[in-house]
PDB file of C-alpha atoms and ligand atoms in Angstrom:
ATOM      1  CA  MET O   1     -11.164  14.741 -13.259  1.00 55.00           C
ATOM      2  CA  SER O   2     -12.022  13.047  -9.826  1.00 72.00           C
ATOM      3  CA  GLU O   3     -12.038  15.631  -7.041  1.00 89.00           C
ATOM      4  CA  ARG O   4     -10.554  13.236  -4.439  1.00 95.00           C
ATOM      5  CA  PHE O   5      -7.831  10.552  -4.466  1.00 97.00           C
ATOM      6  CA  GLU O   6      -6.989   8.173  -1.538  1.00 98.00           C
ATOM      7  CA  THR O   7      -4.085   5.914  -0.805  1.00 98.00           C
ATOM      8  CA  GLU O   8      -2.399   4.466   2.228  1.00 98.00           C
ATOM      9  CA  VAL O   9       0.996   4.912   3.708  1.00 98.00           C
ATOM     10  CA  ALA O  10       2.521   2.777   6.697  1.00 97.00           C
ATOM     11  CA  GLY O  11      -1.053   2.596   8.040  1.00 97.00           C
ATOM     12  CA  THR O  12      -2.008   6.182   7.546  1.00 98.00           C
ATOM     13  CA  ARG O  13      -4.530   7.463   4.969  1.00 98.00           C
ATOM     14  CA  LEU O  14      -3.087   9.856   2.415  1.00 98.00           C
ATOM     15  CA  VAL O  15      -5.699  12.010   0.867  1.00 98.00           C
ATOM     16  CA  LEU O  16      -5.474  14.565  -2.005  1.00 98.00           C
ATOM     17  CA  VAL O  17      -8.646  16.934  -2.280  1.00 98.00           C
ATOM     18  CA  ARG O  18      -9.717  19.800  -3.958  1.00 98.00           C
ATOM     19  CA  GLY O  19     -11.223  22.159  -1.516  1.00 97.00           C
ATOM     20  CA  ASP O  20     -10.882  25.026   1.055  1.00 98.00           C
ATOM     21  CA  ILE O  21      -8.438  24.333   4.014  1.00 98.00           C
ATOM     22  CA  THR O  22     -10.495  26.427   6.448  1.00 98.00           C
ATOM     23  CA  THR O  23     -13.500  23.984   6.278  1.00 98.00           C
ATOM     24  CA  GLN O  24     -11.679  20.742   6.951  1.00 98.00           C
ATOM     25  CA  ASP O  25     -13.019  18.491   9.705  1.00 98.00           C
ATOM     26  CA  VAL O  26      -9.608  17.552  11.129  1.00 98.00           C
ATOM     27  CA  ASP O  27      -7.646  17.622  14.218  1.00 98.00           C
ATOM     28  CA  ALA O  28      -5.300  20.209  12.926  1.00 98.00           C
ATOM     29  CA  VAL O  29      -5.063  22.518   9.833  1.00 98.00           C
ATOM     30  CA  VAL O  30      -1.803  23.906   8.588  1.00 99.00           C
ATOM     31  CA  ASN O  31      -1.414  27.696   7.812  1.00 98.00           C
ATOM     32  CA  ALA O  32       1.244  28.724   5.402  1.00 98.00           C
ATOM     33  CA  ALA O  33       1.955  31.545   7.486  1.00 98.00           C
ATOM     34  CA  ASN O  34       4.457  34.407   7.294  1.00 98.00           C
ATOM     35  CA  PRO O  35       7.279  34.935   9.832  1.00 98.00           C
ATOM     36  CA  GLN O  36       5.441  37.112  11.997  1.00 98.00           C
ATOM     37  CA  LEU O  37       2.169  34.977  12.197  1.00 98.00           C
ATOM     38  CA  THR O  38       0.099  37.803  10.990  1.00 98.00           C
ATOM     39  CA  PRO O  39      -3.132  37.159   9.039  1.00 97.00           C
ATOM     40  CA  GLY O  40      -1.742  38.602   5.651  1.00 94.00           C
ATOM     41  CA  GLY O  41      -3.332  37.305   2.364  1.00 94.00           C
ATOM     42  CA  GLY O  42      -3.820  33.739   0.879  1.00 96.00           C
ATOM     43  CA  VAL O  43      -4.336  30.836   3.077  1.00 98.00           C
ATOM     44  CA  SER O  44      -3.174  32.697   6.150  1.00 98.00           C
ATOM     45  CA  GLY O  45      -5.816  35.523   5.503  1.00 98.00           C
ATOM     46  CA  ALA O  46      -8.572  32.922   4.858  1.00 98.00           C
ATOM     47  CA  ILE O  47      -7.562  30.786   7.928  1.00 98.00           C
ATOM     48  CA  HIS O  48      -7.430  33.587  10.291  1.00 98.00           C
ATOM     49  CA  ARG O  49     -10.926  35.065   9.013  1.00 98.00           C
ATOM     50  CA  ALA O  50     -12.363  31.990   9.911  1.00 98.00           C
ATOM     51  CA  GLY O  51     -10.794  31.196  13.089  1.00 98.00           C
ATOM     52  CA  GLY O  52     -11.555  34.818  14.291  1.00 98.00           C
ATOM     53  CA  PRO O  53      -9.854  37.047  16.873  1.00 98.00           C
ATOM     54  CA  GLU O  54      -9.146  34.419  19.349  1.00 98.00           C
ATOM     55  CA  LEU O  55      -6.720  32.841  16.658  1.00 98.00           C
ATOM     56  CA  THR O  56      -5.198  35.906  15.702  1.00 98.00           C
ATOM     57  CA  ARG O  57      -4.597  36.725  19.267  1.00 98.00           C
ATOM     58  CA  ALA O  58      -3.064  33.406  20.008  1.00 98.00           C
ATOM     59  CA  ALA O  59      -0.736  33.464  16.846  1.00 98.00           C
ATOM     60  CA  ALA O  60       0.418  37.119  18.066  1.00 98.00           C
ATOM     61  CA  ALA O  61       1.067  35.767  21.638  1.00 98.00           C
ATOM     62  CA  VAL O  62       3.326  32.900  20.077  1.00 98.00           C
ATOM     63  CA  ARG O  63       4.961  35.489  17.985  1.00 98.00           C
ATOM     64  CA  ARG O  64       5.766  37.843  20.964  1.00 98.00           C
ATOM     65  CA  GLU O  65       6.964  34.831  23.059  1.00 98.00           C
ATOM     66  CA  ARG O  66       9.512  33.356  20.576  1.00 97.00           C
ATOM     67  CA  GLY O  67      10.114  35.966  17.791  1.00 98.00           C
ATOM     68  CA  PRO O  68       9.531  35.427  14.189  1.00 98.00           C
ATOM     69  CA  LEU O  69       9.496  31.893  12.582  1.00 98.00           C
ATOM     70  CA  SER O  70      12.198  30.876  10.168  1.00 98.00           C
ATOM     71  CA  PRO O  71      11.322  29.106   7.122  1.00 98.00           C
ATOM     72  CA  GLY O  72      11.028  25.253   8.012  1.00 98.00           C
ATOM     73  CA  GLU O  73       9.805  25.898  11.478  1.00 98.00           C
ATOM     74  CA  ALA O  74       6.351  25.294  12.938  1.00 98.00           C
ATOM     75  CA  VAL O  75       4.218  26.215  15.828  1.00 98.00           C
ATOM     76  CA  ILE O  76       0.876  25.461  17.220  1.00 98.00           C
ATOM     77  CA  THR O  77      -2.102  27.500  18.529  1.00 98.00           C
ATOM     78  CA  PRO O  78      -5.748  26.926  19.322  1.00 98.00           C
ATOM     79  CA  ALA O  79      -8.033  27.138  16.201  1.00 98.00           C
ATOM     80  CA  GLY O  80     -10.731  29.798  17.343  1.00 98.00           C
ATOM     81  CA  ASN O  81     -13.874  29.146  15.433  1.00 98.00           C
ATOM     82  CA  LEU O  82     -12.513  26.671  12.952  1.00 98.00           C
ATOM     83  CA  ARG O  83     -13.827  23.230  12.678  1.00 98.00           C
ATOM     84  CA  ALA O  84     -10.342  21.978  13.389  1.00 98.00           C
ATOM     85  CA  ARG O  85      -9.066  21.788  17.060  1.00 98.00           C
ATOM     86  CA  ARG O  86      -5.765  23.218  16.208  1.00 98.00           C
ATOM     87  CA  VAL O  87      -3.775  25.299  13.901  1.00 98.00           C
ATOM     88  CA  VAL O  88      -0.032  24.409  13.063  1.00 98.00           C
ATOM     89  CA  HIS O  89       1.474  27.417  11.500  1.00 98.00           C
ATOM     90  CA  THR O  90       4.574  26.994   9.396  1.00 98.00           C
ATOM     91  CA  VAL O  91       6.672  29.156   7.076  1.00 98.00           C
ATOM     92  CA  GLY O  92       7.905  27.901   3.475  1.00 98.00           C
ATOM     93  CA  PRO O  93      10.638  29.005   1.711  1.00 98.00           C
ATOM     94  CA  ILE O  94      10.614  32.113  -0.815  1.00 98.00           C
ATOM     95  CA  TRP O  95      11.261  30.403  -4.267  1.00 98.00           C
ATOM     96  CA  ARG O  96      14.423  31.980  -5.380  1.00 98.00           C
ATOM     97  CA  GLY O  97      15.264  29.775  -8.397  1.00 98.00           C
ATOM     98  CA  GLY O  98      15.419  26.402  -6.820  1.00 98.00           C
ATOM     99  CA  ARG O  99      19.207  26.540  -5.997  1.00 97.00           C
ATOM    100  CA  HIS O 100      19.154  28.358  -2.400  1.00 98.00           C
ATOM    101  CA  GLY O 101      18.099  25.288  -0.290  1.00 98.00           C
ATOM    102  CA  GLU O 102      14.135  25.692  -1.010  1.00 98.00           C
ATOM    103  CA  ALA O 103      13.609  21.791  -1.481  1.00 98.00           C
ATOM    104  CA  GLU O 104      15.090  21.202   1.861  1.00 98.00           C
ATOM    105  CA  LEU O 105      13.216  24.066   3.648  1.00 98.00           C
ATOM    106  CA  LEU O 106       9.991  23.040   1.905  1.00 98.00           C
ATOM    107  CA  ALA O 107      10.465  19.403   3.132  1.00 98.00           C
ATOM    108  CA  ARG O 108      11.558  20.468   6.537  1.00 98.00           C
ATOM    109  CA  ALA O 109       8.174  22.598   6.827  1.00 98.00           C
ATOM    110  CA  TYR O 110       5.998  19.627   6.187  1.00 98.00           C
ATOM    111  CA  ARG O 111       8.223  17.392   8.657  1.00 98.00           C
ATOM    112  CA  SER O 112       7.937  20.254  11.287  1.00 98.00           C
ATOM    113  CA  CYS O 113       4.231  20.245  11.039  1.00 98.00           C
ATOM    114  CA  LEU O 114       3.708  16.329  11.296  1.00 98.00           C
ATOM    115  CA  ALA O 115       6.162  16.164  14.179  1.00 98.00           C
ATOM    116  CA  LEU O 116       4.137  18.972  16.082  1.00 98.00           C
ATOM    117  CA  ALA O 117       0.850  17.131  15.341  1.00 98.00           C
ATOM    118  CA  VAL O 118       2.155  13.808  16.680  1.00 98.00           C
ATOM    119  CA  GLU O 119       3.681  15.416  19.762  1.00 98.00           C
ATOM    120  CA  HIS O 120       0.325  17.037  20.634  1.00 98.00           C
ATOM    121  CA  GLY O 121      -1.455  13.826  20.154  1.00 98.00           C
ATOM    122  CA  LEU O 122      -3.422  14.783  17.299  1.00 98.00           C
ATOM    123  CA  ARG O 123      -4.446  12.155  14.356  1.00 98.00           C
ATOM    124  CA  SER O 124      -5.454  14.031  11.421  1.00 98.00           C
ATOM    125  CA  ILE O 125      -4.029  16.909   9.796  1.00 99.00           C
ATOM    126  CA  ALA O 126      -4.775  19.018   6.555  1.00 99.00           C
ATOM    127  CA  PHE O 127      -2.222  20.707   4.585  1.00 99.00           C
ATOM    128  CA  PRO O 128      -2.629  23.586   1.867  1.00 98.00           C
ATOM    129  CA  SER O 129       0.191  23.548  -0.774  1.00 98.00           C
ATOM    130  CA  ILE O 130       2.799  25.587   1.081  1.00 98.00           C
ATOM    131  CA  SER O 131       4.857  28.048  -0.621  1.00 98.00           C
ATOM    132  CA  THR O 132       3.117  27.837  -4.129  1.00 98.00           C
ATOM    133  CA  GLY O 133       1.227  31.043  -3.802  1.00 98.00           C
ATOM    134  CA  VAL O 134       2.664  34.420  -2.913  1.00 97.00           C
ATOM    135  CA  TYR O 135       5.988  32.603  -2.150  1.00 98.00           C
ATOM    136  CA  GLY O 136       6.368  31.728  -5.943  1.00 98.00           C
ATOM    137  CA  TYR O 137       7.354  27.881  -5.569  1.00 98.00           C
ATOM    138  CA  PRO O 138       6.299  26.387  -8.828  1.00 98.00           C
ATOM    139  CA  VAL O 139       3.821  23.827  -7.867  1.00 98.00           C
ATOM    140  CA  GLU O 140       5.083  21.094 -10.149  1.00 98.00           C
ATOM    141  CA  GLU O 141       8.418  21.422  -8.003  1.00 98.00           C
ATOM    142  CA  ALA O 142       6.898  21.589  -4.917  1.00 98.00           C
ATOM    143  CA  ALA O 143       4.129  18.735  -5.111  1.00 98.00           C
ATOM    144  CA  PRO O 144       6.901  16.052  -5.151  1.00 98.00           C
ATOM    145  CA  VAL O 145       8.832  17.796  -2.456  1.00 98.00           C
ATOM    146  CA  ALA O 146       5.587  17.910  -0.263  1.00 98.00           C
ATOM    147  CA  LEU O 147       4.652  14.485  -1.096  1.00 98.00           C
ATOM    148  CA  GLY O 148       8.051  12.898  -0.527  1.00 98.00           C
ATOM    149  CA  ALA O 149       8.537  14.724   2.776  1.00 98.00           C
ATOM    150  CA  VAL O 150       5.132  13.315   4.228  1.00 98.00           C
ATOM    151  CA  ARG O 151       5.636   9.829   2.793  1.00 98.00           C
ATOM    152  CA  TRP O 152       9.123   9.699   4.544  1.00 97.00           C
ATOM    153  CA  PHE O 153       7.583  11.000   7.703  1.00 98.00           C
ATOM    154  CA  LEU O 154       4.790   8.412   7.820  1.00 98.00           C
ATOM    155  CA  ARG O 155       7.017   5.746   7.093  1.00 97.00           C
ATOM    156  CA  GLU O 156       9.286   6.823  10.051  1.00 97.00           C
ATOM    157  CA  HIS O 157       6.107   7.069  12.328  1.00 98.00           C
ATOM    158  CA  PRO O 158       4.073   4.113  11.286  1.00 97.00           C
ATOM    159  CA  GLY O 159       0.188   4.341  12.564  1.00 95.00           C
ATOM    160  CA  ALA O 160       1.060   7.920  14.530  1.00 97.00           C
ATOM    161  CA  LEU O 161      -1.505   9.380  12.407  1.00 98.00           C
ATOM    162  CA  ASP O 162      -4.965   8.335  10.999  1.00 98.00           C
ATOM    163  CA  GLU O 163      -5.005  10.723   8.183  1.00 98.00           C
ATOM    164  CA  VAL O 164      -2.826  13.175   6.023  1.00 98.00           C
ATOM    165  CA  ARG O 165      -4.883  15.376   3.799  1.00 98.00           C
ATOM    166  CA  PHE O 166      -3.575  17.710   1.108  1.00 98.00           C
ATOM    167  CA  VAL O 167      -6.480  20.340   0.325  1.00 98.00           C
ATOM    168  CA  LEU O 168      -5.735  21.776  -2.999  1.00 98.00           C
ATOM    169  CA  PHE O 169      -7.210  25.046  -3.856  1.00 97.00           C
ATOM    170  CA  SER O 170      -7.849  24.228  -7.788  1.00 97.00           C
ATOM    171  CA  ASP O 171      -8.317  21.398  -9.983  1.00 97.00           C
ATOM    172  CA  GLY O 172      -4.953  22.081 -11.761  1.00 98.00           C
ATOM    173  CA  ASP O 173      -3.084  21.850  -8.448  1.00 98.00           C
ATOM    174  CA  LEU O 174      -4.932  18.537  -7.432  1.00 98.00           C
ATOM    175  CA  ALA O 175      -4.014  17.211 -10.969  1.00 98.00           C
ATOM    176  CA  THR O 176      -0.396  18.266 -10.426  1.00 98.00           C
ATOM    177  CA  TYR O 177      -0.084  16.715  -6.800  1.00 98.00           C
ATOM    178  CA  ARG O 178      -1.836  13.269  -8.240  1.00 98.00           C
ATOM    179  CA  ARG O 179       0.684  13.137 -11.006  1.00 98.00           C
ATOM    180  CA  ALA O 180       3.388  13.728  -8.655  1.00 98.00           C
ATOM    181  CA  TRP O 181       2.158  11.055  -6.301  1.00 98.00           C
ATOM    182  CA  GLU O 182       2.069   8.447  -9.182  1.00 97.00           C
ATOM    183  CA  GLY O 183       5.666   9.565 -10.509  1.00 96.00           C
ATOM    184  CA  LEU O 184       7.269   9.736  -6.990  1.00 96.00           C
ATOM    185  CA  PRO O 185      10.517   7.942  -6.842  1.00 91.00           C
ATOM    186  CA  GLU O 186      11.387   5.665  -4.245  1.00 89.00           C
ATOM    187  CA  PRO O 187      14.576   6.888  -2.634  1.00 82.00           C
ATOM    188  CA  ALA O 188      18.050   5.423  -3.822  1.00 76.00           C
ATOM    189  CA  VAL O 189      18.906   5.040  -0.501  1.00 65.00           C
ATOM    190  CA  PRO O 190      16.409   3.038   1.887  1.00 60.00           C
ATOM    191  CA  GLU O 191      14.572   5.035   4.100  1.00 57.00           C
ATOM    192  CA  ARG O 192      15.245   2.688   6.758  1.00 53.00           C
TER     193      ARG O 192
HETATM  194  P1  ADP B 201       2.677  31.040   0.408  1.00 92.47           P
HETATM  195  O1  ADP B 201       2.848  32.388   1.090  1.00 92.47           O
HETATM  196  O2  ADP B 201       3.168  29.931   1.088  1.00 92.47           O
HETATM  197  O3  ADP B 201       2.926  30.881  -0.958  1.00 92.47           O
HETATM  198  P2  ADP B 201      -0.265  31.148  -0.290  1.00 92.47           P
HETATM  199  O4  ADP B 201      -1.264  31.368   0.803  1.00 92.47           O
HETATM  200  O5  ADP B 201       0.239  32.586  -0.934  1.00 92.47           O
HETATM  201  O6  ADP B 201       0.986  30.531   0.673  1.00 92.47           O
HETATM  202  O7  ADP B 201      -0.665  30.040  -1.098  1.00 92.47           O
HETATM  203  C1  ADP B 201      -0.304  28.616  -1.031  1.00 92.47           C
HETATM  204  C2  ADP B 201      -1.322  28.049  -1.751  1.00 92.47           C
HETATM  205  O8  ADP B 201      -2.643  27.831  -1.171  1.00 92.47           O
HETATM  206  C3  ADP B 201      -1.795  28.566  -3.021  1.00 92.47           C
HETATM  207  O9  ADP B 201      -1.848  27.414  -4.165  1.00 92.47           O
HETATM  208  C4  ADP B 201      -3.358  29.081  -2.837  1.00 92.47           C
HETATM  209  O10 ADP B 201      -3.874  29.094  -4.187  1.00 92.47           O
HETATM  210  C5  ADP B 201      -3.599  28.206  -2.025  1.00 92.47           C
HETATM  211  N1  ADP B 201      -4.906  28.574  -1.103  1.00 92.47           N
HETATM  212  C6  ADP B 201      -5.449  29.866  -1.037  1.00 92.47           C
HETATM  213  N2  ADP B 201      -6.396  30.007  -0.338  1.00 92.47           N
HETATM  214  C7  ADP B 201      -6.667  28.535   0.000  1.00 92.47           C
HETATM  215  C8  ADP B 201      -7.736  28.194   0.816  1.00 92.47           C
HETATM  216  N3  ADP B 201      -8.589  28.844   1.456  1.00 92.47           N
HETATM  217  N4  ADP B 201      -7.642  26.833   1.017  1.00 92.47           N
HETATM  218  C9  ADP B 201      -6.884  25.895   0.360  1.00 92.47           C
HETATM  219  N5  ADP B 201      -5.807  26.563  -0.571  1.00 92.47           N
HETATM  220  C10 ADP B 201      -5.798  27.907  -0.572  1.00 92.47           C
END
């Protein structure tokens, strides 16, 4: 099983790789945050540990300023000690069976992160598999939503980013994302 897969969408590199989000050399890494932007566990705990107190303080300041994040929203902070320059924090939906707008909220989380990155002039961004840990979203269901949302955004903003990277924590998740990419349906209605 290959550990890396690369393709291209409208002038942007799309990479699927197995690895650790905290060590990525990109302009921004995405944090699968909780609404309070506190460190917590999973990806968020790891990113805050690696980023250090500067990152945790910056996230707390944003939280004080604007209140808790709703699912699908994103904010940006400095990245402290991470190799990345910025952290984009987003809150994915909690899985409640699939009929509570989870897919729309998950897609919105990815789109919000990408829009913030472009707004801030960042050229590369790395995502973890949002919502598929503690939030319980089945990865087989999340992968096509995540990839579809990213493909849609990149087609809408050709050349706005050099690279979008999905950093999957296990071989199984990487294989699931790879299969989802191969099987991703073209939208019934053209995306313009
Ligand atoms: P959520 O609360 O949005 O479900 P989690 O942090 O619980 O987020 O998990 C999201 C995904 O990220 C899971 O698949 C988990 O295995 C994975 N993950 C955990 N730590 C890391 C890491 N350091 N780098 C990349 N992915 C990670």
